[in-house]
Backbone as ProteinMPNN parsed JSONL, in Angstrom:
{"seq_chain_A": "MIETIYIKLLDEDLDVWRPVKAKQCANEFEYQILTEREGNFSNEEEWEFSPGSFVRVEEKVLEGKACKVAVALSAS", "coords_chain_A": {"N_chain_A": [[158.218, -134.56, 52.858], [156.334, -131.828, 51.733], [155.166, -128.895, 53.241], [153.146, -126.17, 54.512], [154.569, -123.777, 56.562], [154.934, -121.285, 59.143], [156.612, -118.164, 59.323], [157.947, -115.697, 61.383], [157.689, -112.21, 60.776], [160.089, -109.679, 61.011], [160.668, -106.457, 62.537], [158.087, -105.37, 62.62], [155.138, -103.732, 63.83], [153.181, -105.233, 65.045], [152.666, -108.777, 65.755], [153.398, -110.534, 62.923], [152.951, -113.046, 60.566], [154.415, -114.967, 58.02], [153.304, -117.219, 55.628], [155.055, -119.987, 54.365], [156.536, -122.37, 52.098], [157.872, -125.488, 53.103], [160.142, -128.202, 53.574], [159.714, -131.228, 55.192], [161.965, -132.679, 57.48], [163.858, -135.536, 58.707], [163.104, -135.622, 61.39], [160.0, -134.962, 62.879], [159.605, -132.372, 63.74], [161.339, -130.709, 62.454], [162.227, -128.68, 59.699], [163.084, -127.652, 56.336], [163.253, -124.521, 54.934], [161.785, -123.683, 51.906], [160.754, -121.728, 50.198], [161.416, -118.991, 48.123], [162.108, -115.457, 48.203], [159.969, -114.064, 46.409], [157.523, -113.249, 43.861], [154.526, -112.437, 45.382], [155.744, -111.515, 47.648], [157.3, -108.976, 49.47], [160.447, -107.454, 48.941], [161.228, -105.988, 51.002], [160.423, -107.144, 53.314], [161.489, -108.503, 56.367], [162.463, -111.538, 57.212], [162.377, -113.809, 59.978], [163.804, -116.176, 59.682], [165.862, -117.314, 57.041], [165.286, -118.253, 53.535], [166.091, -121.625, 52.729], [167.126, -122.211, 55.197], [167.346, -124.497, 57.961], [164.901, -125.28, 60.245], [163.393, -125.48, 63.52], [160.141, -126.387, 64.433], [157.13, -125.444, 66.163], [153.837, -126.155, 67.272], [151.417, -123.682, 67.107], [148.67, -121.498, 67.852], [147.272, -119.541, 65.464], [145.284, -116.926, 64.619], [143.055, -118.428, 65.446], [143.558, -120.956, 64.414], [145.381, -124.002, 64.396], [148.799, -124.05, 63.743], [151.991, -124.744, 62.222], [154.852, -123.28, 63.369], [157.899, -121.664, 62.782], [160.457, -121.678, 65.139], [163.128, -121.728, 65.916], [166.538, -122.023, 64.749], [167.691, -125.077, 63.334], [169.889, -127.882, 63.831], [170.139, -129.525, 61.645]], "CA_chain_A": [[156.902, -134.029, 52.604], [156.319, -130.365, 51.7], [154.031, -128.325, 53.959], [153.224, -124.744, 54.806], [154.864, -123.383, 57.936], [154.857, -119.833, 59.284], [157.817, -117.491, 59.796], [157.658, -114.36, 61.897], [158.319, -111.065, 60.128], [160.723, -108.789, 61.972], [160.47, -105.012, 62.348], [156.66, -105.05, 62.469], [154.568, -103.238, 65.081], [152.412, -106.349, 65.596], [153.149, -110.074, 65.286], [152.975, -110.826, 61.559], [153.493, -114.345, 60.195], [154.424, -115.232, 56.581], [153.256, -118.64, 55.271], [156.068, -120.389, 53.387], [156.654, -123.805, 51.851], [159.036, -126.081, 53.747], [160.256, -129.656, 53.437], [159.915, -131.885, 56.481], [163.181, -133.482, 57.597], [163.651, -136.828, 59.364], [162.386, -135.35, 62.631], [158.727, -134.314, 62.537], [159.602, -130.97, 64.158], [162.381, -129.996, 61.73], [161.885, -128.395, 58.305], [163.941, -126.753, 55.577], [162.448, -123.509, 54.241], [162.009, -123.782, 50.468], [160.232, -120.577, 49.474], [162.283, -117.835, 47.872], [161.435, -114.163, 48.319], [159.562, -113.632, 45.07], [156.072, -113.203, 43.694], [153.805, -111.439, 46.173], [156.495, -111.142, 48.836], [158.08, -107.746, 49.345], [161.864, -107.552, 49.286], [161.431, -105.21, 52.214], [160.103, -107.968, 54.475], [162.629, -109.133, 57.022], [162.032, -112.793, 57.805], [163.185, -114.265, 61.111], [164.682, -117.225, 59.167], [166.045, -117.16, 55.594], [165.065, -119.427, 52.68], [167.192, -122.582, 52.787], [167.441, -122.528, 56.591], [166.706, -125.608, 58.65], [164.284, -124.71, 61.44], [162.557, -126.298, 64.399], [158.796, -125.806, 64.499], [156.199, -125.781, 67.238], [152.458, -125.856, 66.898], [150.834, -122.528, 67.796], [147.374, -121.087, 67.317], [147.293, -118.243, 64.796], [143.941, -116.573, 64.155], [142.124, -119.507, 65.759], [143.896, -122.185, 63.691], [146.66, -124.603, 64.772], [149.762, -123.931, 62.647], [153.388, -125.011, 62.537], [155.549, -122.002, 63.369], [159.345, -121.78, 62.972], [160.818, -121.025, 66.405], [164.578, -121.704, 66.113], [167.334, -122.741, 63.76], [167.931, -126.477, 63.663], [171.247, -128.337, 63.512], [170.101, -130.412, 60.462]], "C_chain_A": [[156.962, -132.498, 52.68], [155.023, -129.854, 52.327], [154.193, -126.814, 54.042], [153.532, -124.578, 56.285], [154.841, -121.855, 57.965], [156.14, -119.289, 59.894], [157.432, -116.093, 60.233], [158.395, -113.31, 61.074], [158.865, -110.145, 61.214], [160.421, -107.341, 61.616], [159.024, -104.649, 62.03], [156.135, -104.586, 63.827], [153.775, -104.315, 65.808], [153.071, -107.652, 65.162], [152.544, -110.352, 63.916], [153.691, -112.1, 61.135], [153.334, -114.563, 58.699], [154.33, -116.74, 56.355], [154.287, -118.923, 54.184], [156.044, -121.906, 53.219], [157.944, -124.301, 52.491], [158.97, -127.596, 53.613], [160.545, -130.256, 54.801], [161.167, -132.746, 56.431], [162.84, -134.789, 58.31], [162.849, -136.685, 60.662], [161.109, -134.585, 62.289], [158.66, -132.845, 62.927], [160.699, -130.157, 63.494], [162.019, -129.884, 60.251], [162.992, -127.563, 57.666], [163.033, -125.817, 54.795], [162.799, -123.522, 52.761], [161.666, -122.515, 49.71], [161.276, -119.48, 49.322], [161.459, -116.563, 48.025], [161.106, -113.65, 46.925], [158.049, -113.568, 44.999], [155.46, -112.086, 44.506], [154.573, -110.963, 47.395], [157.324, -109.899, 48.56], [159.532, -108.018, 49.712], [162.172, -106.8, 50.571], [161.039, -105.981, 53.465], [161.393, -108.54, 55.054], [162.12, -110.363, 57.766], [162.948, -113.162, 58.968], [164.19, -115.334, 60.666], [164.702, -117.137, 57.641], [165.657, -118.419, 54.827], [166.31, -120.314, 52.689], [167.554, -122.991, 54.198], [166.712, -123.779, 57.054], [166.187, -125.052, 59.971], [163.528, -125.771, 62.235], [161.21, -125.608, 64.493], [158.077, -126.262, 65.759], [154.804, -125.456, 66.741], [151.955, -124.715, 67.768], [149.505, -122.21, 67.141], [147.517, -119.674, 66.767], [145.916, -117.999, 64.205], [142.961, -117.736, 64.31], [142.419, -120.837, 65.096], [145.259, -122.692, 64.15], [147.593, -124.609, 63.567], [151.144, -124.323, 63.147], [154.161, -123.719, 62.319], [157.035, -122.251, 63.61], [159.74, -121.003, 64.226], [162.324, -120.926, 66.635], [165.271, -122.365, 64.946], [167.592, -124.143, 64.261], [169.345, -126.846, 63.241], [171.286, -129.179, 62.239], [170.891, -129.885, 59.307]], "O_chain_A": [[157.574, -131.943, 53.593], [153.931, -130.313, 51.992], [155.234, -126.259, 53.69], [152.862, -125.148, 57.146], [154.74, -121.212, 56.92], [156.689, -119.854, 60.84], [156.688, -115.394, 59.546], [159.561, -113.484, 60.719], [158.192, -109.868, 62.207], [159.968, -107.048, 60.509], [158.769, -103.725, 61.258], [156.644, -105.011, 64.864], [153.701, -104.317, 67.037], [153.943, -107.641, 64.294], [151.323, -110.399, 63.767], [154.901, -112.225, 61.322], [152.246, -114.368, 58.157], [155.187, -117.48, 56.837], [154.381, -118.188, 53.201], [155.583, -122.63, 54.102], [158.976, -123.632, 52.435], [157.892, -128.187, 53.547], [161.489, -129.858, 55.483], [161.401, -133.458, 55.455], [161.666, -135.11, 58.494], [162.018, -137.534, 60.984], [161.146, -133.653, 61.485], [157.752, -132.136, 62.492], [160.973, -129.032, 63.914], [161.569, -130.847, 59.63], [163.738, -126.864, 58.351], [162.144, -126.269, 54.074], [163.967, -123.389, 52.395], [162.253, -122.26, 48.659], [161.935, -119.096, 50.289], [160.23, -116.612, 47.978], [161.875, -112.891, 46.334], [157.372, -113.814, 45.997], [155.824, -110.921, 44.345], [154.095, -110.086, 48.114], [157.975, -109.798, 47.52], [159.813, -108.727, 50.678], [163.245, -106.957, 51.153], [161.297, -105.516, 54.575], [162.27, -109.0, 54.322], [161.448, -110.261, 58.793], [164.143, -112.866, 58.949], [165.297, -115.403, 61.199], [163.664, -116.909, 57.021], [165.687, -119.52, 55.376], [167.438, -119.82, 52.659], [168.219, -124.008, 54.393], [165.608, -124.08, 56.6], [166.933, -124.429, 60.727], [163.093, -126.795, 61.708], [161.141, -124.385, 64.618], [158.373, -127.31, 66.333], [154.621, -124.585, 65.89], [152.048, -124.762, 68.995], [149.249, -122.61, 66.005], [147.839, -118.736, 67.496], [145.44, -118.781, 63.383], [142.146, -117.998, 63.426], [141.615, -121.764, 65.199], [146.197, -121.905, 64.281], [147.235, -125.107, 62.5], [151.432, -124.244, 64.341], [154.134, -123.138, 61.235], [157.396, -122.972, 64.54], [159.407, -119.826, 64.369], [162.765, -120.127, 67.462], [164.673, -123.172, 64.233], [167.7, -124.375, 65.466], [169.93, -126.186, 62.383], [172.376, -129.523, 61.783], [170.947, -130.523, 58.256]]}, "name": "protein", "num_of_chains": 1, "seq": "MIETIYIKLLDEDLDVWRPVKAKQCANEFEYQILTEREGNFSNEEEWEFSPGSFVRVEEKVLEGKACKVAVALSAS"}
């Protein structure tokens, strides 16, 4: 299943989160990042995790809304 998860942008003065498309793996807390850096995304953004990476997510509240946030690389 493809969903939107959030990846932290590095080298920002504040916490900034980029919504990206990701495919859920067998485990409900593991996803593979599908979105490429194109379209409205700046090539100058430094994402915490690269497109194609397998990541573990946790639910966090961002701007008052519960979201799935990538927190670590996964072994998948």
